[in-house]
PDB file of C-alpha atoms in Angstrom:
ATOM      1  CA  UNK A 683       0.000   0.000   0.000  1.00 89.00           C
ATOM      2  CA  UNK A 684       1.458   3.345  -1.036  1.00 94.00           C
ATOM      3  CA  UNK A 685       0.366   6.983  -1.104  1.00 95.00           C
ATOM      4  CA  UNK A 686      -0.569   8.271  -4.562  1.00 94.00           C
ATOM      5  CA  UNK A 687      -1.823  11.705  -3.518  1.00 92.00           C
ATOM      6  CA  UNK A 688      -2.056  13.807  -0.386  1.00 94.00           C
ATOM      7  CA  UNK A 689      -4.119  16.868   0.478  1.00 91.00           C
ATOM      8  CA  UNK A 690      -3.844  18.829   3.703  1.00 91.00           C
ATOM      9  CA  UNK A 691      -5.743  21.872   4.923  1.00 87.00           C
ATOM     10  CA  UNK A 692      -4.991  24.138   7.892  1.00 85.00           C
ATOM     11  CA  UNK A 693      -8.013  26.001   9.250  1.00 81.00           C
ATOM     12  CA  UNK A 694      -7.644  29.699   9.887  1.00 76.00           C
ATOM     13  CA  UNK A 695      -8.480  31.070  13.325  1.00 66.00           C
ATOM     14  CA  UNK A 696     -11.247  33.100  11.730  1.00 60.00           C
ATOM     15  CA  UNK A 697     -12.903  30.026  10.253  1.00 63.00           C
ATOM     16  CA  UNK A 698     -12.562  27.803  13.302  1.00 63.00           C
ATOM     17  CA  UNK A 699     -13.871  30.592  15.488  1.00 64.00           C
ATOM     18  CA  UNK A 700     -17.244  30.177  13.810  1.00 64.00           C
ATOM     19  CA  UNK A 701     -17.400  26.620  15.144  1.00 63.00           C
ATOM     20  CA  UNK A 702     -16.306  27.197  18.742  1.00 64.00           C
ATOM     21  CA  UNK A 703     -19.809  26.641  20.078  1.00 63.00           C
ATOM     22  CA  UNK A 704     -20.298  23.458  18.031  1.00 66.00           C
ATOM     23  CA  UNK A 705     -19.402  19.837  18.751  1.00 66.00           C
ATOM     24  CA  UNK A 706     -15.874  20.182  17.461  1.00 70.00           C
ATOM     25  CA  UNK A 707     -13.403  22.781  16.293  1.00 75.00           C
ATOM     26  CA  UNK A 708     -11.308  21.464  13.375  1.00 78.00           C
ATOM     27  CA  UNK A 709      -7.662  22.487  13.176  1.00 81.00           C
ATOM     28  CA  UNK A 710      -6.272  20.483  10.224  1.00 84.00           C
ATOM     29  CA  UNK A 711      -7.597  17.947   7.720  1.00 88.00           C
ATOM     30  CA  UNK A 712      -5.580  15.363   5.789  1.00 93.00           C
ATOM     31  CA  UNK A 713      -6.798  13.101   2.990  1.00 94.00           C
ATOM     32  CA  UNK A 714      -4.730  10.350   1.417  1.00 95.00           C
ATOM     33  CA  UNK A 715      -5.280   8.348  -1.749  1.00 95.00           C
ATOM     34  CA  UNK A 716      -3.739   4.913  -1.283  1.00 96.00           C
ATOM     35  CA  UNK A 717      -2.872   2.385  -3.961  1.00 96.00           C
ATOM     36  CA  UNK A 718      -3.497  -1.180  -2.791  1.00 96.00           C
ATOM     37  CA  UNK A 719      -1.295  -4.103  -3.748  1.00 94.00           C
ATOM     38  CA  UNK A 720      -3.755  -5.032  -6.509  1.00 93.00           C
ATOM     39  CA  UNK A 721      -3.531  -1.574  -8.089  1.00 94.00           C
ATOM     40  CA  UNK A 722      -6.909  -0.226  -6.959  1.00 95.00           C
ATOM     41  CA  UNK A 723      -6.991   3.146  -5.185  1.00 94.00           C
ATOM     42  CA  UNK A 724      -9.001   3.990  -2.066  1.00 95.00           C
ATOM     43  CA  UNK A 725      -9.053   7.011   0.251  1.00 95.00           C
ATOM     44  CA  UNK A 726      -8.846   7.692   3.989  1.00 95.00           C
ATOM     45  CA  UNK A 727      -8.524  10.791   6.147  1.00 93.00           C
ATOM     46  CA  UNK A 728      -7.301  12.201   9.452  1.00 93.00           C
ATOM     47  CA  UNK A 729      -8.731  15.143  11.390  1.00 89.00           C
ATOM     48  CA  UNK A 730      -6.839  17.128  14.022  1.00 88.00           C
ATOM     49  CA  UNK A 731      -9.466  18.889  16.160  1.00 84.00           C
ATOM     50  CA  UNK A 732     -10.582  20.217  19.509  1.00 80.00           C
ATOM     51  CA  UNK A 733     -13.416  18.377  21.242  1.00 76.00           C
ATOM     52  CA  UNK A 734     -14.553  19.202  24.745  1.00 74.00           C
ATOM     53  CA  UNK A 735     -11.590  21.507  25.174  1.00 77.00           C
ATOM     54  CA  UNK A 736      -9.144  18.707  24.351  1.00 83.00           C
ATOM     55  CA  UNK A 737      -7.041  18.303  21.208  1.00 86.00           C
ATOM     56  CA  UNK A 738      -7.796  14.947  19.593  1.00 89.00           C
ATOM     57  CA  UNK A 739      -6.719  12.916  16.579  1.00 92.00           C
ATOM     58  CA  UNK A 740      -9.503  11.292  14.550  1.00 92.00           C
ATOM     59  CA  UNK A 741      -9.245   8.925  11.581  1.00 94.00           C
ATOM     60  CA  UNK A 742     -11.821   7.956   8.960  1.00 93.00           C
ATOM     61  CA  UNK A 743     -11.018   4.752   7.069  1.00 95.00           C
ATOM     62  CA  UNK A 744     -12.501   2.758   4.211  1.00 96.00           C
ATOM     63  CA  UNK A 745     -13.738  -0.820   4.567  1.00 97.00           C
ATOM     64  CA  UNK A 746     -14.335  -1.830   0.942  1.00 96.00           C
ATOM     65  CA  UNK A 747     -12.923  -1.262  -2.535  1.00 96.00           C
ATOM     66  CA  UNK A 748     -15.936   0.581  -3.894  1.00 94.00           C
ATOM     67  CA  UNK A 749     -19.523   0.380  -2.676  1.00 94.00           C
ATOM     68  CA  UNK A 750     -22.670  -1.477  -3.777  1.00 94.00           C
ATOM     69  CA  UNK A 751     -25.323   0.825  -2.413  1.00 93.00           C
ATOM     70  CA  UNK A 752     -25.443   3.786  -4.801  1.00 90.00           C
ATOM     71  CA  UNK A 753     -26.677   6.524  -2.466  1.00 90.00           C
ATOM     72  CA  UNK A 754     -27.290   9.564  -4.678  1.00 88.00           C
ATOM     73  CA  UNK A 755     -25.372  11.976  -2.467  1.00 86.00           C
ATOM     74  CA  UNK A 756     -22.247   9.800  -2.279  1.00 88.00           C
ATOM     75  CA  UNK A 757     -19.278   9.450  -4.667  1.00 86.00           C
ATOM     76  CA  UNK A 758     -17.865   6.256  -3.162  1.00 89.00           C
ATOM     77  CA  UNK A 759     -19.850   3.873  -5.340  1.00 86.00           C
ATOM     78  CA  UNK A 760     -19.684   5.774  -8.641  1.00 87.00           C
ATOM     79  CA  UNK A 761     -17.055   3.373  -9.983  1.00 89.00           C
ATOM     80  CA  UNK A 762     -18.824   0.268  -8.700  1.00 91.00           C
ATOM     81  CA  UNK A 763     -17.690  -2.303  -6.157  1.00 94.00           C
ATOM     82  CA  UNK A 764     -14.829  -4.807  -6.360  1.00 94.00           C
ATOM     83  CA  UNK A 765     -14.082  -6.406  -2.995  1.00 94.00           C
ATOM     84  CA  UNK A 766     -13.789  -6.155   0.756  1.00 97.00           C
ATOM     85  CA  UNK A 767     -10.685  -4.824   2.457  1.00 97.00           C
ATOM     86  CA  UNK A 768      -8.892  -7.144   4.859  1.00 97.00           C
ATOM     87  CA  UNK A 769      -8.336  -6.211   8.499  1.00 96.00           C
ATOM     88  CA  UNK A 770      -4.635  -5.837   7.650  1.00 97.00           C
ATOM     89  CA  UNK A 771      -5.430  -3.341   4.889  1.00 97.00           C
ATOM     90  CA  UNK A 772      -7.680  -1.342   7.195  1.00 97.00           C
ATOM     91  CA  UNK A 773      -4.960  -1.225   9.843  1.00 97.00           C
ATOM     92  CA  UNK A 774      -2.449  -0.221   7.162  1.00 97.00           C
ATOM     93  CA  UNK A 775      -4.659   2.797   6.407  1.00 96.00           C
ATOM     94  CA  UNK A 776      -4.306   3.795  10.063  1.00 96.00           C
ATOM     95  CA  UNK A 777      -0.563   3.165  10.142  1.00 97.00           C
ATOM     96  CA  UNK A 778       0.057   5.349   7.091  1.00 96.00           C
ATOM     97  CA  UNK A 779      -2.186   8.109   8.441  1.00 96.00           C
ATOM     98  CA  UNK A 780      -0.287   8.009  11.736  1.00 95.00           C
ATOM     99  CA  UNK A 781       3.039   8.319   9.901  1.00 95.00           C
ATOM    100  CA  UNK A 782       1.819  11.284   7.874  1.00 95.00           C
ATOM    101  CA  UNK A 783       0.394  13.017  10.946  1.00 94.00           C
ATOM    102  CA  UNK A 784       3.465  12.267  13.065  1.00 94.00           C
ATOM    103  CA  UNK A 785       1.465  10.527  15.796  1.00 94.00           C
ATOM    104  CA  UNK A 786       1.466   7.047  17.326  1.00 93.00           C
ATOM    105  CA  UNK A 787      -2.272   6.416  17.582  1.00 93.00           C
ATOM    106  CA  UNK A 788      -5.732   7.902  17.094  1.00 94.00           C
ATOM    107  CA  UNK A 789      -8.165   8.944  19.815  1.00 93.00           C
ATOM    108  CA  UNK A 790     -11.169   8.112  17.652  1.00 91.00           C
ATOM    109  CA  UNK A 791     -11.470   5.828  14.625  1.00 94.00           C
ATOM    110  CA  UNK A 792     -14.540   5.918  12.424  1.00 93.00           C
ATOM    111  CA  UNK A 793     -15.383   3.268   9.849  1.00 95.00           C
ATOM    112  CA  UNK A 794     -17.132   5.748   7.556  1.00 91.00           C
ATOM    113  CA  UNK A 795     -15.030   5.925   4.404  1.00 92.00           C
ATOM    114  CA  UNK A 796     -15.617   3.990   1.196  1.00 94.00           C
ATOM    115  CA  UNK A 797     -17.953   1.002   1.513  1.00 95.00           C
ATOM    116  CA  UNK A 798     -20.580  -0.403   3.869  1.00 96.00           C
ATOM    117  CA  UNK A 799     -18.793  -1.734   6.981  1.00 96.00           C
ATOM    118  CA  UNK A 800     -21.497  -4.290   7.801  1.00 97.00           C
ATOM    119  CA  UNK A 801     -21.104  -5.804   4.328  1.00 96.00           C
ATOM    120  CA  UNK A 802     -17.557  -6.653   5.358  1.00 97.00           C
ATOM    121  CA  UNK A 803     -18.711  -7.852   8.759  1.00 97.00           C
ATOM    122  CA  UNK A 804     -16.063 -10.407   9.777  1.00 97.00           C
ATOM    123  CA  UNK A 805     -13.009  -8.359   8.795  1.00 97.00           C
ATOM    124  CA  UNK A 806     -14.369  -5.111  10.240  1.00 97.00           C
ATOM    125  CA  UNK A 807     -15.411  -6.659  13.565  1.00 97.00           C
ATOM    126  CA  UNK A 808     -12.094  -8.500  13.884  1.00 97.00           C
ATOM    127  CA  UNK A 809     -10.243  -5.265  13.130  1.00 96.00           C
ATOM    128  CA  UNK A 810     -12.238  -3.372  15.784  1.00 96.00           C
ATOM    129  CA  UNK A 811     -11.613  -6.072  18.379  1.00 96.00           C
ATOM    130  CA  UNK A 812      -7.868  -5.955  17.726  1.00 95.00           C
ATOM    131  CA  UNK A 813      -7.761  -2.153  17.887  1.00 95.00           C
ATOM    132  CA  UNK A 814      -9.553  -2.182  21.256  1.00 94.00           C
ATOM    133  CA  UNK A 815      -7.423  -4.991  22.680  1.00 92.00           C
ATOM    134  CA  UNK A 816      -3.965  -3.990  21.437  1.00 91.00           C
ATOM    135  CA  UNK A 817      -4.280  -0.198  21.759  1.00 90.00           C
ATOM    136  CA  UNK A 818      -1.429   0.065  19.243  1.00 91.00           C
ATOM    137  CA  UNK A 819      -3.226   2.421  16.832  1.00 94.00           C
ATOM    138  CA  UNK A 820      -6.136   3.459  19.053  1.00 93.00           C
ATOM    139  CA  UNK A 821      -5.836   5.308  22.367  1.00 91.00           C
ATOM    140  CA  UNK A 822      -9.352   4.525  23.585  1.00 84.00           C
ATOM    141  CA  UNK A 823      -9.985   8.129  24.638  1.00 82.00           C
ATOM    142  CA  UNK A 824     -13.096   8.336  22.437  1.00 84.00           C
ATOM    143  CA  UNK A 825     -15.315   5.546  21.109  1.00 86.00           C
ATOM    144  CA  UNK A 826     -14.779   3.811  17.797  1.00 93.00           C
ATOM    145  CA  UNK A 827     -17.727   4.466  15.485  1.00 93.00           C
ATOM    146  CA  UNK A 828     -19.274   2.556  12.605  1.00 95.00           C
ATOM    147  CA  UNK A 829     -21.524   4.142   9.979  1.00 94.00           C
ATOM    148  CA  UNK A 830     -24.094   2.098   8.086  1.00 95.00           C
ATOM    149  CA  UNK A 831     -27.025   2.501   5.705  1.00 94.00           C
ATOM    150  CA  UNK A 832     -28.892   0.140   8.041  1.00 93.00           C
ATOM    151  CA  UNK A 833     -28.970  -3.625   7.466  1.00 94.00           C
ATOM    152  CA  UNK A 834     -31.274  -5.018  10.182  1.00 95.00           C
ATOM    153  CA  UNK A 835     -30.014  -8.613  10.432  1.00 95.00           C
ATOM    154  CA  UNK A 836     -26.386  -7.452  10.606  1.00 96.00           C
ATOM    155  CA  UNK A 837     -27.249  -4.736  13.134  1.00 95.00           C
ATOM    156  CA  UNK A 838     -28.795  -7.456  15.290  1.00 95.00           C
ATOM    157  CA  UNK A 839     -25.682  -9.595  14.838  1.00 96.00           C
ATOM    158  CA  UNK A 840     -23.427  -6.665  15.780  1.00 96.00           C
ATOM    159  CA  UNK A 841     -25.514  -6.015  18.902  1.00 95.00           C
ATOM    160  CA  UNK A 842     -24.700  -9.534  20.128  1.00 95.00           C
ATOM    161  CA  UNK A 843     -20.977  -8.716  19.954  1.00 94.00           C
ATOM    162  CA  UNK A 844     -21.538  -6.031  22.628  1.00 93.00           C
ATOM    163  CA  UNK A 845     -18.544  -4.062  21.395  1.00 93.00           C
ATOM    164  CA  UNK A 846     -18.117  -0.604  22.974  1.00 91.00           C
ATOM    165  CA  UNK A 847     -18.626   1.227  19.683  1.00 93.00           C
ATOM    166  CA  UNK A 848     -20.966   3.972  18.527  1.00 92.00           C
ATOM    167  CA  UNK A 849     -23.410   3.310  15.720  1.00 93.00           C
ATOM    168  CA  UNK A 850     -24.268   5.875  13.053  1.00 94.00           C
ATOM    169  CA  UNK A 851     -27.331   5.203  10.902  1.00 94.00           C
ATOM    170  CA  UNK A 852     -27.457   7.088   7.588  1.00 93.00           C
ATOM    171  CA  UNK A 853     -31.102   8.178   7.609  1.00 93.00           C
ATOM    172  CA  UNK A 854     -31.266  11.313   5.420  1.00 93.00           C
ATOM    173  CA  UNK A 855     -35.048  11.216   4.927  1.00 94.00           C
ATOM    174  CA  UNK A 856     -38.153  11.483   7.084  1.00 93.00           C
ATOM    175  CA  UNK A 857     -39.995   8.438   5.725  1.00 93.00           C
ATOM    176  CA  UNK A 858     -39.311   5.310   3.726  1.00 93.00           C
ATOM    177  CA  UNK A 859     -40.815   6.488   0.426  1.00 93.00           C
ATOM    178  CA  UNK A 860     -38.692   9.613   0.403  1.00 93.00           C
ATOM    179  CA  UNK A 861     -35.617   7.608   1.412  1.00 94.00           C
ATOM    180  CA  UNK A 862     -36.104   5.339  -1.611  1.00 94.00           C
ATOM    181  CA  UNK A 863     -35.481   8.315  -3.867  1.00 92.00           C
ATOM    182  CA  UNK A 864     -31.924   8.806  -2.593  1.00 91.00           C
ATOM    183  CA  UNK A 865     -30.926   5.472  -1.027  1.00 93.00           C
ATOM    184  CA  UNK A 866     -31.720   2.253  -2.953  1.00 94.00           C
ATOM    185  CA  UNK A 867     -31.298   0.214   0.253  1.00 94.00           C
ATOM    186  CA  UNK A 868     -34.702   1.597   1.344  1.00 94.00           C
ATOM    187  CA  UNK A 869     -36.332  -0.627  -1.296  1.00 95.00           C
ATOM    188  CA  UNK A 870     -35.125  -3.640   0.667  1.00 94.00           C
ATOM    189  CA  UNK A 871     -35.348  -2.553   4.301  1.00 94.00           C
ATOM    190  CA  UNK A 872     -38.038  -0.306   5.739  1.00 90.00           C
ATOM    191  CA  UNK A 873     -37.704   2.498   8.262  1.00 87.00           C
ATOM    192  CA  UNK A 874     -39.459   0.428  10.904  1.00 88.00           C
ATOM    193  CA  UNK A 875     -37.067  -2.524  10.463  1.00 92.00           C
ATOM    194  CA  UNK A 876     -33.985  -0.336  10.753  1.00 92.00           C
ATOM    195  CA  UNK A 877     -35.270   1.613  13.754  1.00 91.00           C
ATOM    196  CA  UNK A 878     -36.269  -1.621  15.520  1.00 92.00           C
ATOM    197  CA  UNK A 879     -32.773  -3.067  15.048  1.00 94.00           C
ATOM    198  CA  UNK A 880     -31.179   0.220  16.115  1.00 93.00           C
ATOM    199  CA  UNK A 881     -33.242   0.208  19.327  1.00 92.00           C
ATOM    200  CA  UNK A 882     -32.199  -3.387  19.903  1.00 94.00           C
ATOM    201  CA  UNK A 883     -28.564  -2.304  19.528  1.00 93.00           C
ATOM    202  CA  UNK A 884     -29.070   0.342  22.212  1.00 93.00           C
ATOM    203  CA  UNK A 885     -30.670  -2.187  24.584  1.00 92.00           C
ATOM    204  CA  UNK A 886     -27.920  -4.770  24.095  1.00 93.00           C
ATOM    205  CA  UNK A 887     -24.878  -2.447  23.981  1.00 91.00           C
ATOM    206  CA  UNK A 888     -26.071   0.495  26.055  1.00 87.00           C
ATOM    207  CA  UNK A 889     -24.798   3.068  23.574  1.00 83.00           C
ATOM    208  CA  UNK A 890     -26.739   5.894  21.951  1.00 81.00           C
ATOM    209  CA  UNK A 891     -27.466   5.372  18.275  1.00 91.00           C
ATOM    210  CA  UNK A 892     -26.747   8.404  16.094  1.00 92.00           C
ATOM    211  CA  UNK A 893     -29.262   9.104  13.309  1.00 93.00           C
ATOM    212  CA  UNK A 894     -27.498  11.039  10.560  1.00 92.00           C
ATOM    213  CA  UNK A 895     -29.671  13.446   8.553  1.00 93.00           C
ATOM    214  CA  UNK A 896     -28.042  15.266   5.628  1.00 90.00           C
ATOM    215  CA  UNK A 897     -30.169  18.312   4.835  1.00 89.00           C
ATOM    216  CA  UNK A 898     -31.114  19.132   1.230  1.00 89.00           C
ATOM    217  CA  UNK A 899     -33.323  22.135   0.521  1.00 90.00           C
ATOM    218  CA  UNK A 900     -36.538  21.340  -1.290  1.00 90.00           C
ATOM    219  CA  UNK A 901     -36.264  17.662  -0.378  1.00 91.00           C
ATOM    220  CA  UNK A 902     -36.089  16.876   3.334  1.00 93.00           C
ATOM    221  CA  UNK A 903     -36.237  20.239   5.108  1.00 94.00           C
ATOM    222  CA  UNK A 904     -40.001  20.852   5.135  1.00 95.00           C
ATOM    223  CA  UNK A 905     -42.159  21.276   8.213  1.00 96.00           C
ATOM    224  CA  UNK A 906     -43.798  17.927   7.413  1.00 96.00           C
ATOM    225  CA  UNK A 907     -40.369  16.267   7.506  1.00 96.00           C
ATOM    226  CA  UNK A 908     -39.709  17.718  10.955  1.00 96.00           C
ATOM    227  CA  UNK A 909     -43.101  16.475  12.126  1.00 95.00           C
ATOM    228  CA  UNK A 910     -42.388  12.921  10.915  1.00 95.00           C
ATOM    229  CA  UNK A 911     -38.943  12.898  12.517  1.00 94.00           C
ATOM    230  CA  UNK A 912     -40.508  14.080  15.777  1.00 95.00           C
ATOM    231  CA  UNK A 913     -42.884  11.120  15.640  1.00 92.00           C
ATOM    232  CA  UNK A 914     -39.976   8.773  14.992  1.00 90.00           C
ATOM    233  CA  UNK A 915     -38.045  10.137  17.989  1.00 90.00           C
ATOM    234  CA  UNK A 916     -40.977  10.403  20.389  1.00 89.00           C
ATOM    235  CA  UNK A 917     -40.200   8.816  23.778  1.00 89.00           C
ATOM    236  CA  UNK A 918     -36.755   7.761  22.501  1.00 90.00           C
ATOM    237  CA  UNK A 919     -34.514  10.506  23.842  1.00 88.00           C
ATOM    238  CA  UNK A 920     -32.453   7.902  25.697  1.00 88.00           C
ATOM    239  CA  UNK A 921     -31.957   5.852  22.521  1.00 91.00           C
ATOM    240  CA  UNK A 922     -31.217   8.201  19.643  1.00 92.00           C
ATOM    241  CA  UNK A 923     -29.095  11.253  19.068  1.00 92.00           C
ATOM    242  CA  UNK A 924     -29.955  13.219  15.947  1.00 92.00           C
ATOM    243  CA  UNK A 925     -27.204  14.625  13.744  1.00 89.00           C
ATOM    244  CA  UNK A 926     -27.975  17.387  11.275  1.00 88.00           C
ATOM    245  CA  UNK A 927     -25.290  17.334   8.603  1.00 83.00           C
ATOM    246  CA  UNK A 928     -24.254  20.017   6.173  1.00 78.00           C
ATOM    247  CA  UNK A 929     -23.825  18.204   2.805  1.00 76.00           C
ATOM    248  CA  UNK A 930     -20.715  18.370   0.646  1.00 71.00           C
ATOM    249  CA  UNK A 931     -22.437  17.673  -2.655  1.00 65.00           C
ATOM    250  CA  UNK A 932     -25.597  18.807  -4.368  1.00 62.00           C
ATOM    251  CA  UNK A 933     -28.080  16.032  -5.161  1.00 64.00           C
ATOM    252  CA  UNK A 934     -30.194  16.020  -8.339  1.00 69.00           C
ATOM    253  CA  UNK A 935     -32.085  19.308  -8.344  1.00 72.00           C
ATOM    254  CA  UNK A 936     -31.894  19.842  -4.603  1.00 75.00           C
ATOM    255  CA  UNK A 937     -29.703  22.519  -3.093  1.00 79.00           C
ATOM    256  CA  UNK A 938     -27.408  21.564  -0.232  1.00 78.00           C
ATOM    257  CA  UNK A 939     -28.160  23.277   3.047  1.00 82.00           C
ATOM    258  CA  UNK A 940     -25.832  25.645   4.858  1.00 82.00           C
ATOM    259  CA  UNK A 941     -25.377  26.273   8.567  1.00 82.00           C
ATOM    260  CA  UNK A 942     -28.363  28.612   8.915  1.00 86.00           C
ATOM    261  CA  UNK A 943     -30.573  25.996   7.269  1.00 89.00           C
ATOM    262  CA  UNK A 944     -29.463  23.475   9.899  1.00 89.00           C
ATOM    263  CA  UNK A 945     -30.466  25.906  12.630  1.00 91.00           C
ATOM    264  CA  UNK A 946     -33.847  26.507  11.000  1.00 93.00           C
ATOM    265  CA  UNK A 947     -34.619  22.780  10.725  1.00 94.00           C
ATOM    266  CA  UNK A 948     -33.477  22.193  14.300  1.00 94.00           C
ATOM    267  CA  UNK A 949     -35.985  24.831  15.405  1.00 95.00           C
ATOM    268  CA  UNK A 950     -38.719  23.013  13.489  1.00 96.00           C
ATOM    269  CA  UNK A 951     -37.831  19.764  15.255  1.00 95.00           C
ATOM    270  CA  UNK A 952     -37.968  21.448  18.660  1.00 95.00           C
ATOM    271  CA  UNK A 953     -41.339  23.038  17.863  1.00 95.00           C
ATOM    272  CA  UNK A 954     -42.686  19.560  17.150  1.00 95.00           C
ATOM    273  CA  UNK A 955     -41.526  18.361  20.554  1.00 93.00           C
ATOM    274  CA  UNK A 956     -38.186  16.663  19.860  1.00 93.00           C
ATOM    275  CA  UNK A 957     -36.326  16.288  23.161  1.00 91.00           C
ATOM    276  CA  UNK A 958     -33.399  14.231  21.864  1.00 91.00           C
ATOM    277  CA  UNK A 959     -29.922  15.706  21.714  1.00 89.00           C
ATOM    278  CA  UNK A 960     -29.418  17.373  18.333  1.00 88.00           C
ATOM    279  CA  UNK A 961     -25.890  17.834  17.049  1.00 83.00           C
ATOM    280  CA  UNK A 962     -25.140  20.211  14.181  1.00 79.00           C
ATOM    281  CA  UNK A 963     -22.300  18.409  12.482  1.00 71.00           C
ATOM    282  CA  UNK A 964     -20.342  20.965  10.479  1.00 63.00           C
ATOM    283  CA  UNK A 965     -18.690  18.503   8.159  1.00 63.00           C
ATOM    284  CA  UNK A 966     -14.926  18.342   8.463  1.00 67.00           C
ATOM    285  CA  UNK A 967     -12.770  17.559   5.468  1.00 70.00           C
ATOM    286  CA  UNK A 968     -14.510  19.652   2.821  1.00 74.00           C
ATOM    287  CA  UNK A 969     -11.398  21.576   1.858  1.00 76.00           C
ATOM    288  CA  UNK A 970      -9.501  18.376   1.020  1.00 79.00           C
ATOM    289  CA  UNK A 971     -12.442  16.441  -0.448  1.00 72.00           C
ATOM    290  CA  UNK A 972     -12.776  14.232   2.624  1.00 74.00           C
ATOM    291  CA  UNK A 973     -16.263  15.126   3.784  1.00 76.00           C
ATOM    292  CA  UNK A 974     -19.269  12.804   3.959  1.00 78.00           C
ATOM    293  CA  UNK A 975     -19.895  11.299   0.539  1.00 80.00           C
ATOM    294  CA  UNK A 976     -16.682  12.608  -1.030  1.00 82.00           C
ATOM    295  CA  UNK A 977     -14.369   9.610  -0.750  1.00 87.00           C
ATOM    296  CA  UNK A 978     -13.594   8.117  -4.172  1.00 88.00           C
ATOM    297  CA  UNK A 979     -12.521   4.645  -5.270  1.00 88.00           C
ATOM    298  CA  UNK A 980     -10.503   4.410  -8.503  1.00 90.00           C
ATOM    299  CA  UNK A 981     -10.253   0.945 -10.093  1.00 91.00           C
ATOM    300  CA  UNK A 982      -6.988  -0.405 -11.434  1.00 88.00           C
ATOM    301  CA  UNK A 983      -6.233   0.892 -14.929  1.00 78.00           C
TER     302      UNK A 983
END
């Protein structure tokens, strides 16, 4: 595995100052394109940031060579899907990121890059177990996180592992019919199935489940959307945290939301009685092309 390209961005004090009241304050972003031994190229990233007044090192790594799921707001599957990454390849991503950042280990590792982690279940779970046990690339200061489109049977299987990891569900719509328009997986698994398995995960593991909602104007930011989300979250403030995400890409004819739009939709949710914690996730990585949905897989020439 070797680096084929590298992009780094240093945030100005003026820009980071805007985010001081938010969940994190980014300081630097790094994105690497890595050529695998078979000639295919994947991407991973590292984020140097302040969280809770503490400087932390976060990594975002890929789990597959390409992606099968074809979400309309995501670039990772544009060139198709070839194979799963091995646990050794995933750990190599972390090792190379550590070398480039000049650190020994990461405080938080998120399996949110290219691919669906649950599709590569055995290798991903084995990798997570080794990271937690060995503490060679992972400090344990903050939880490991896994992002998924929501595959109920595999969520149930993961719950039985009882690993101390956070779960991020890519929701991005207020009902199943609307979700079908942007995420083909919704044609196979319904909202109710995913939410049931996510609640089961909370009961078995005891960790909040994060529902990720990327806001697109004219698609999922209406008052009716807020009302439906409020119904979904009703009496579940101890189960779900709700993340409002600023998109990196436009989708079809819908305009991506900005920070003020996130605030406006949050107000709509509160007016409809949402009591859950709402996090406005100002997406890191945009200036190096390492934000949500921006990771690209390039097949061997």
